[in-house]
mmCIF file of C-alpha atoms in Angstrom:
data_model
loop_
_atom_site.group_PDB
_atom_site.id
_atom_site.type_symbol
_atom_site.label_atom_id
_atom_site.label_comp_id
_atom_site.label_asym_id
_atom_site.label_seq_id
_atom_site.Cartn_x
_atom_site.Cartn_y
_atom_site.Cartn_z
ATOM 1 C CA UNK A 1 -7.001 11.385 -30.469
ATOM 2 C CA UNK A 2 -4.293 13.400 -28.667
ATOM 3 C CA UNK A 3 -0.710 13.074 -29.041
ATOM 4 C CA UNK A 4 0.943 12.344 -25.742
ATOM 5 C CA UNK A 5 4.071 14.120 -24.558
ATOM 6 C CA UNK A 6 6.901 12.207 -22.960
ATOM 7 C CA UNK A 7 5.891 13.595 -19.752
ATOM 8 C CA UNK A 8 2.099 12.492 -20.058
ATOM 9 C CA UNK A 9 3.129 8.774 -21.094
ATOM 10 C CA UNK A 10 5.500 8.605 -18.047
ATOM 11 C CA UNK A 11 2.815 9.943 -16.073
ATOM 12 C CA UNK A 12 0.146 7.626 -17.074
ATOM 13 C CA UNK A 13 2.549 4.296 -17.030
ATOM 14 C CA UNK A 14 3.642 5.224 -13.527
ATOM 15 C CA UNK A 15 -0.089 4.820 -12.694
ATOM 16 C CA UNK A 16 -0.867 1.551 -14.221
ATOM 17 C CA UNK A 17 -2.313 3.190 -17.174
ATOM 18 C CA UNK A 18 -0.970 2.251 -20.557
ATOM 19 C CA UNK A 19 -0.923 3.844 -24.185
ATOM 20 C CA UNK A 20 -0.235 0.460 -25.702
ATOM 21 C CA UNK A 21 -2.142 -2.522 -26.233
ATOM 22 C CA UNK A 22 -2.023 -5.354 -23.646
ATOM 23 C CA UNK A 23 0.150 -8.196 -24.405
ATOM 24 C CA UNK A 24 -1.895 -10.338 -22.075
ATOM 25 C CA UNK A 25 -5.629 -9.067 -22.494
ATOM 26 C CA UNK A 26 -7.914 -10.171 -19.788
ATOM 27 C CA UNK A 27 -11.388 -8.385 -20.447
ATOM 28 C CA UNK A 28 -13.090 -5.112 -21.316
ATOM 29 C CA UNK A 29 -14.910 -2.739 -19.405
ATOM 30 C CA UNK A 30 -17.937 -3.939 -21.925
ATOM 31 C CA UNK A 31 -17.275 -7.207 -20.563
ATOM 32 C CA UNK A 32 -17.443 -6.342 -16.819
ATOM 33 C CA UNK A 33 -20.501 -4.358 -17.049
ATOM 34 C CA UNK A 34 -22.353 -7.062 -18.706
ATOM 35 C CA UNK A 35 -24.054 -9.037 -15.997
ATOM 36 C CA UNK A 36 -23.655 -12.536 -17.510
ATOM 37 C CA UNK A 37 -19.898 -11.956 -17.465
ATOM 38 C CA UNK A 38 -19.820 -11.194 -13.911
ATOM 39 C CA UNK A 39 -18.662 -14.303 -12.258
ATOM 40 C CA UNK A 40 -16.219 -14.966 -14.983
ATOM 41 C CA UNK A 41 -14.608 -11.621 -14.533
ATOM 42 C CA UNK A 42 -14.304 -12.065 -10.742
ATOM 43 C CA UNK A 43 -12.600 -15.161 -11.390
ATOM 44 C CA UNK A 44 -9.948 -13.837 -13.648
ATOM 45 C CA UNK A 45 -9.337 -11.047 -10.933
ATOM 46 C CA UNK A 46 -9.051 -13.442 -8.260
ATOM 47 C CA UNK A 47 -6.516 -15.843 -10.087
ATOM 48 C CA UNK A 48 -4.329 -12.780 -11.562
ATOM 49 C CA UNK A 49 -4.262 -11.098 -8.075
ATOM 50 C CA UNK A 50 -4.185 -14.368 -6.091
ATOM 51 C CA UNK A 51 -6.691 -12.983 -3.869
ATOM 52 C CA UNK A 52 -7.893 -15.297 -1.244
ATOM 53 C CA UNK A 53 -11.407 -14.665 -2.060
ATOM 54 C CA UNK A 54 -14.067 -12.824 -4.448
ATOM 55 C CA UNK A 55 -14.597 -9.863 -2.096
ATOM 56 C CA UNK A 56 -10.624 -9.218 -1.901
ATOM 57 C CA UNK A 57 -10.224 -9.573 -5.715
ATOM 58 C CA UNK A 58 -13.213 -6.823 -6.318
ATOM 59 C CA UNK A 59 -11.680 -4.511 -3.889
ATOM 60 C CA UNK A 60 -8.167 -4.841 -5.499
ATOM 61 C CA UNK A 61 -9.523 -4.287 -8.905
ATOM 62 C CA UNK A 62 -11.321 -1.254 -7.749
ATOM 63 C CA UNK A 63 -7.889 0.326 -6.552
ATOM 64 C CA UNK A 64 -6.615 -0.455 -10.290
ATOM 65 C CA UNK A 65 -9.267 1.261 -11.702
ATOM 66 C CA UNK A 66 -9.080 4.033 -9.352
ATOM 67 C CA UNK A 67 -5.848 4.726 -10.630
ATOM 68 C CA UNK A 68 -7.188 4.937 -14.184
ATOM 69 C CA UNK A 69 -9.908 7.467 -12.772
ATOM 70 C CA UNK A 70 -7.293 9.521 -11.005
ATOM 71 C CA UNK A 71 -5.374 9.742 -14.272
ATOM 72 C CA UNK A 72 -8.611 10.940 -16.227
ATOM 73 C CA UNK A 73 -8.841 13.971 -13.909
ATOM 74 C CA UNK A 74 -5.030 14.349 -13.998
ATOM 75 C CA UNK A 75 -5.167 14.689 -17.783
ATOM 76 C CA UNK A 76 -8.182 16.719 -17.725
ATOM 77 C CA UNK A 77 -7.224 19.507 -15.300
ATOM 78 C CA UNK A 78 -3.467 19.557 -16.485
ATOM 79 C CA UNK A 79 -3.843 19.104 -20.376
ATOM 80 C CA UNK A 80 -7.625 19.497 -20.961
ATOM 81 C CA UNK A 81 -7.847 15.974 -22.326
ATOM 82 C CA UNK A 82 -10.283 13.333 -21.098
ATOM 83 C CA UNK A 83 -10.993 9.749 -21.871
ATOM 84 C CA UNK A 84 -14.541 9.532 -23.685
ATOM 85 C CA UNK A 85 -14.028 6.165 -25.257
ATOM 86 C CA UNK A 86 -16.545 3.154 -25.741
ATOM 87 C CA UNK A 87 -16.715 0.340 -22.956
ATOM 88 C CA UNK A 88 -15.288 -1.872 -25.635
ATOM 89 C CA UNK A 89 -11.961 0.204 -25.851
ATOM 90 C CA UNK A 90 -11.087 0.308 -22.430
ATOM 91 C CA UNK A 91 -9.242 -3.003 -21.890
ATOM 92 C CA UNK A 92 -7.712 -4.428 -18.916
ATOM 93 C CA UNK A 93 -4.426 -6.739 -18.942
ATOM 94 C CA UNK A 94 -2.074 -8.723 -16.671
ATOM 95 C CA UNK A 95 1.280 -7.033 -16.328
ATOM 96 C CA UNK A 96 4.354 -7.305 -14.282
ATOM 97 C CA UNK A 97 4.603 -4.133 -12.078
ATOM 98 C CA UNK A 98 6.998 -3.656 -9.246
ATOM 99 C CA UNK A 99 7.611 -7.462 -9.175
ATOM 100 C CA UNK A 100 4.081 -8.205 -9.215
ATOM 101 C CA UNK A 101 1.627 -9.532 -11.616
ATOM 102 C CA UNK A 102 -1.084 -7.005 -11.859
ATOM 103 C CA UNK A 103 -4.395 -5.846 -13.605
ATOM 104 C CA UNK A 104 -3.831 -2.832 -15.474
ATOM 105 C CA UNK A 105 -5.574 -0.533 -17.717
ATOM 106 C CA UNK A 106 -4.963 0.000 -21.484
ATOM 107 C CA UNK A 107 -7.660 2.752 -22.907
ATOM 108 C CA UNK A 108 -7.388 3.093 -26.409
ATOM 109 C CA UNK A 109 -5.531 6.429 -27.364
ATOM 110 C CA UNK A 110 -8.199 7.823 -29.575
ATOM 111 C CA UNK A 111 -10.428 7.719 -26.880
ATOM 112 C CA UNK A 112 -8.410 10.614 -25.149
ATOM 113 C CA UNK A 113 -10.320 13.679 -26.434
ATOM 114 C CA UNK A 114 -9.640 17.672 -25.870
ATOM 115 C CA UNK A 115 -12.054 19.043 -23.694
ATOM 116 C CA UNK A 116 -12.207 22.415 -22.333
ATOM 117 C CA UNK A 117 -12.223 23.107 -18.237
ATOM 118 C CA UNK A 118 -15.496 24.877 -18.940
ATOM 119 C CA UNK A 119 -17.340 21.513 -19.206
ATOM 120 C CA UNK A 120 -16.129 20.245 -15.901
ATOM 121 C CA UNK A 121 -19.747 19.816 -14.807
ATOM 122 C CA UNK A 122 -20.272 17.395 -17.801
ATOM 123 C CA UNK A 123 -17.149 15.646 -17.174
ATOM 124 C CA UNK A 124 -17.549 15.368 -13.413
ATOM 125 C CA UNK A 125 -20.868 13.708 -13.915
ATOM 126 C CA UNK A 126 -19.686 11.548 -16.641
ATOM 127 C CA UNK A 127 -17.000 10.095 -14.551
ATOM 128 C CA UNK A 128 -19.168 9.460 -11.617
ATOM 129 C CA UNK A 129 -21.629 7.640 -13.546
ATOM 130 C CA UNK A 130 -18.691 5.496 -15.053
ATOM 131 C CA UNK A 131 -17.546 4.546 -11.719
ATOM 132 C CA UNK A 132 -21.148 3.750 -10.450
ATOM 133 C CA UNK A 133 -21.372 1.058 -13.360
ATOM 134 C CA UNK A 134 -18.086 -0.413 -12.567
ATOM 135 C CA UNK A 135 -19.078 -0.725 -8.550
ATOM 136 C CA UNK A 136 -22.622 -1.983 -9.537
ATOM 137 C CA UNK A 137 -21.033 -4.819 -11.855
ATOM 138 C CA UNK A 138 -18.594 -5.697 -9.205
ATOM 139 C CA UNK A 139 -21.062 -5.861 -6.697
ATOM 140 C CA UNK A 140 -23.070 -8.523 -8.689
ATOM 141 C CA UNK A 141 -20.725 -11.032 -8.312
ATOM 142 C CA UNK A 142 -18.772 -10.217 -5.102
ATOM 143 C CA UNK A 143 -20.148 -9.352 -1.432
ATOM 144 C CA UNK A 144 -18.611 -6.019 -0.916
ATOM 145 C CA UNK A 145 -19.740 -2.637 0.437
ATOM 146 C CA UNK A 146 -19.955 0.462 -2.184
ATOM 147 C CA UNK A 147 -18.242 2.443 0.556
ATOM 148 C CA UNK A 148 -15.170 0.062 0.262
ATOM 149 C CA UNK A 149 -14.890 0.256 -3.461
ATOM 150 C CA UNK A 150 -15.746 4.468 -3.551
ATOM 151 C CA UNK A 151 -13.013 4.879 -1.080
ATOM 152 C CA UNK A 152 -10.679 2.544 -2.882
ATOM 153 C CA UNK A 153 -11.156 5.578 -5.844
ATOM 154 C CA UNK A 154 -10.944 8.498 -3.353
ATOM 155 C CA UNK A 155 -7.410 7.508 -2.123
ATOM 156 C CA UNK A 156 -5.902 8.171 -5.446
ATOM 157 C CA UNK A 157 -8.055 11.523 -5.978
ATOM 158 C CA UNK A 158 -6.738 12.815 -2.570
ATOM 159 C CA UNK A 159 -3.078 12.421 -3.340
ATOM 160 C CA UNK A 160 -3.417 13.783 -7.103
ATOM 161 C CA UNK A 161 -5.538 16.654 -5.879
ATOM 162 C CA UNK A 162 -2.884 17.237 -3.110
ATOM 163 C CA UNK A 163 -0.336 17.605 -5.991
ATOM 164 C CA UNK A 164 -2.465 19.711 -8.349
ATOM 165 C CA UNK A 165 -3.729 22.310 -5.691
ATOM 166 C CA UNK A 166 0.049 22.743 -5.089
ATOM 167 C CA UNK A 167 1.215 23.319 -8.279
ATOM 168 C CA UNK A 168 0.324 27.125 -9.435
ATOM 169 C CA UNK A 169 0.257 26.203 -13.066
ATOM 170 C CA UNK A 170 -2.961 24.151 -12.659
ATOM 171 C CA UNK A 171 -4.483 25.063 -9.190
ATOM 172 C CA UNK A 172 -7.446 27.176 -10.261
ATOM 173 C CA UNK A 173 -8.319 24.220 -12.850
ATOM 174 C CA UNK A 174 -8.030 21.748 -10.122
ATOM 175 C CA UNK A 175 -9.880 23.712 -7.545
ATOM 176 C CA UNK A 176 -12.645 24.137 -10.140
ATOM 177 C CA UNK A 177 -12.779 20.541 -10.638
ATOM 178 C CA UNK A 178 -12.829 19.603 -7.016
ATOM 179 C CA UNK A 179 -15.884 21.882 -6.297
ATOM 180 C CA UNK A 180 -17.569 19.938 -8.849
ATOM 181 C CA UNK A 181 -16.789 16.684 -7.229
ATOM 182 C CA UNK A 182 -17.804 17.987 -4.051
ATOM 183 C CA UNK A 183 -21.040 19.254 -5.414
ATOM 184 C CA UNK A 184 -24.211 17.182 -4.092
ATOM 185 C CA UNK A 185 -26.006 17.902 -7.585
ATOM 186 C CA UNK A 186 -23.389 16.075 -9.655
ATOM 187 C CA UNK A 187 -24.186 12.931 -7.490
ATOM 188 C CA UNK A 188 -27.925 12.497 -7.985
ATOM 189 C CA UNK A 189 -28.945 9.269 -9.118
ATOM 190 C CA UNK A 190 -25.847 7.801 -7.363
ATOM 191 C CA UNK A 191 -25.651 8.996 -3.752
ATOM 192 C CA UNK A 192 -27.763 11.423 -1.771
ATOM 193 C CA UNK A 193 -24.778 13.582 -1.123
ATOM 194 C CA UNK A 194 -21.304 13.876 -2.491
ATOM 195 C CA UNK A 195 -19.419 10.826 -1.397
ATOM 196 C CA UNK A 196 -15.930 12.440 -2.073
ATOM 197 C CA UNK A 197 -17.000 15.597 0.215
ATOM 198 C CA UNK A 198 -17.951 13.268 3.001
ATOM 199 C CA UNK A 199 -14.374 11.664 2.640
ATOM 200 C CA UNK A 200 -12.626 14.753 2.867
ATOM 201 C CA UNK A 201 -15.010 15.836 5.661
ATOM 202 C CA UNK A 202 -14.325 19.490 5.476
ATOM 203 C CA UNK A 203 -10.409 19.425 5.069
ATOM 204 C CA UNK A 204 -8.258 20.159 2.121
ATOM 205 C CA UNK A 205 -6.660 17.370 0.207
ATOM 206 C CA UNK A 206 -3.220 18.126 1.501
ATOM 207 C CA UNK A 207 -4.491 18.431 4.905
ATOM 208 C CA UNK A 208 -5.279 14.948 5.078
ATOM 209 C CA UNK A 209 -2.028 13.254 4.039
ATOM 210 C CA UNK A 210 -0.401 11.000 6.325
ATOM 211 C CA UNK A 211 -3.777 10.749 8.387
ATOM 212 C CA UNK A 212 -6.517 7.786 8.745
ATOM 213 C CA UNK A 213 -9.208 9.282 5.917
ATOM 214 C CA UNK A 214 -10.818 6.008 5.246
ATOM 215 C CA UNK A 215 -13.655 4.568 7.037
ATOM 216 C CA UNK A 216 -13.388 1.009 5.596
ATOM 217 C CA UNK A 217 -10.430 -1.203 4.878
ATOM 218 C CA UNK A 218 -9.369 -1.676 1.242
ATOM 219 C CA UNK A 219 -8.075 -5.249 1.792
ATOM 220 C CA UNK A 220 -4.788 -4.728 0.168
ATOM 221 C CA UNK A 221 -3.322 -6.178 3.153
ATOM 222 C CA UNK A 222 -4.913 -9.527 2.003
ATOM 223 C CA UNK A 223 -3.417 -9.547 -1.313
ATOM 224 C CA UNK A 224 -0.055 -11.376 -2.001
ATOM 225 C CA UNK A 225 2.555 -9.076 -2.676
ATOM 226 C CA UNK A 226 0.760 -5.971 -1.465
ATOM 227 C CA UNK A 227 0.943 -4.067 2.040
ATOM 228 C CA UNK A 228 -1.687 -2.513 4.226
ATOM 229 C CA UNK A 229 -2.593 0.895 2.808
ATOM 230 C CA UNK A 230 -1.451 3.946 4.344
ATOM 231 C CA UNK A 231 -5.113 5.432 4.891
ATOM 232 C CA UNK A 232 -6.309 2.165 6.511
ATOM 233 C CA UNK A 233 -8.653 2.562 9.578
ATOM 234 C CA UNK A 234 -6.961 -0.469 10.793
ATOM 235 C CA UNK A 235 -3.751 0.615 10.819
ATOM 236 C CA UNK A 236 -1.921 0.149 14.309
#
């Protein structure tokens, strides 16, 4: 288990990832990926987010989960620490954030483990498999394209890589991990090519800020209290 600095705690909490146990627990990752629980989990997500249907609820959750995956990458690149806890140790809970009741992530602290940047290929593969499991679980109970769900994750990665590639203290590590995410071989069994590379479409993350990057709508505009995402292809 790692010992977090004040900066790490602030960074995690500001991205909806908490270092405490949830006061209002909803379900665990293990519950989510167990097929028999799918409909119940989606129902909980729809209730908490007040989403009008299961499709919007699934997309909403994937954005929240995407923030966690982005923080996994940030902690790994900046501090060489990555969350490798079990599925039962990744809890999701309801918490008020910026005036809205949100579904946030509560990974057990002892799941954060020191791992050197030289192991980035293994870490990237582990992360992609983890995300694919969540996408498959959501799609068993909600009619939603995997493209929407992957792009919900990529939006957060785009911003974090923009920040890290412009930070001389972690530029090399960020470039190393980005190259692994763009490598088709790490996506074998998940996709025929790197979905993230296709999302970037040959551009640097910084060059894509304030532009229409997504090919799909994340549906955040349909969640009460949220606004249309800045990358939305439907944006006027």
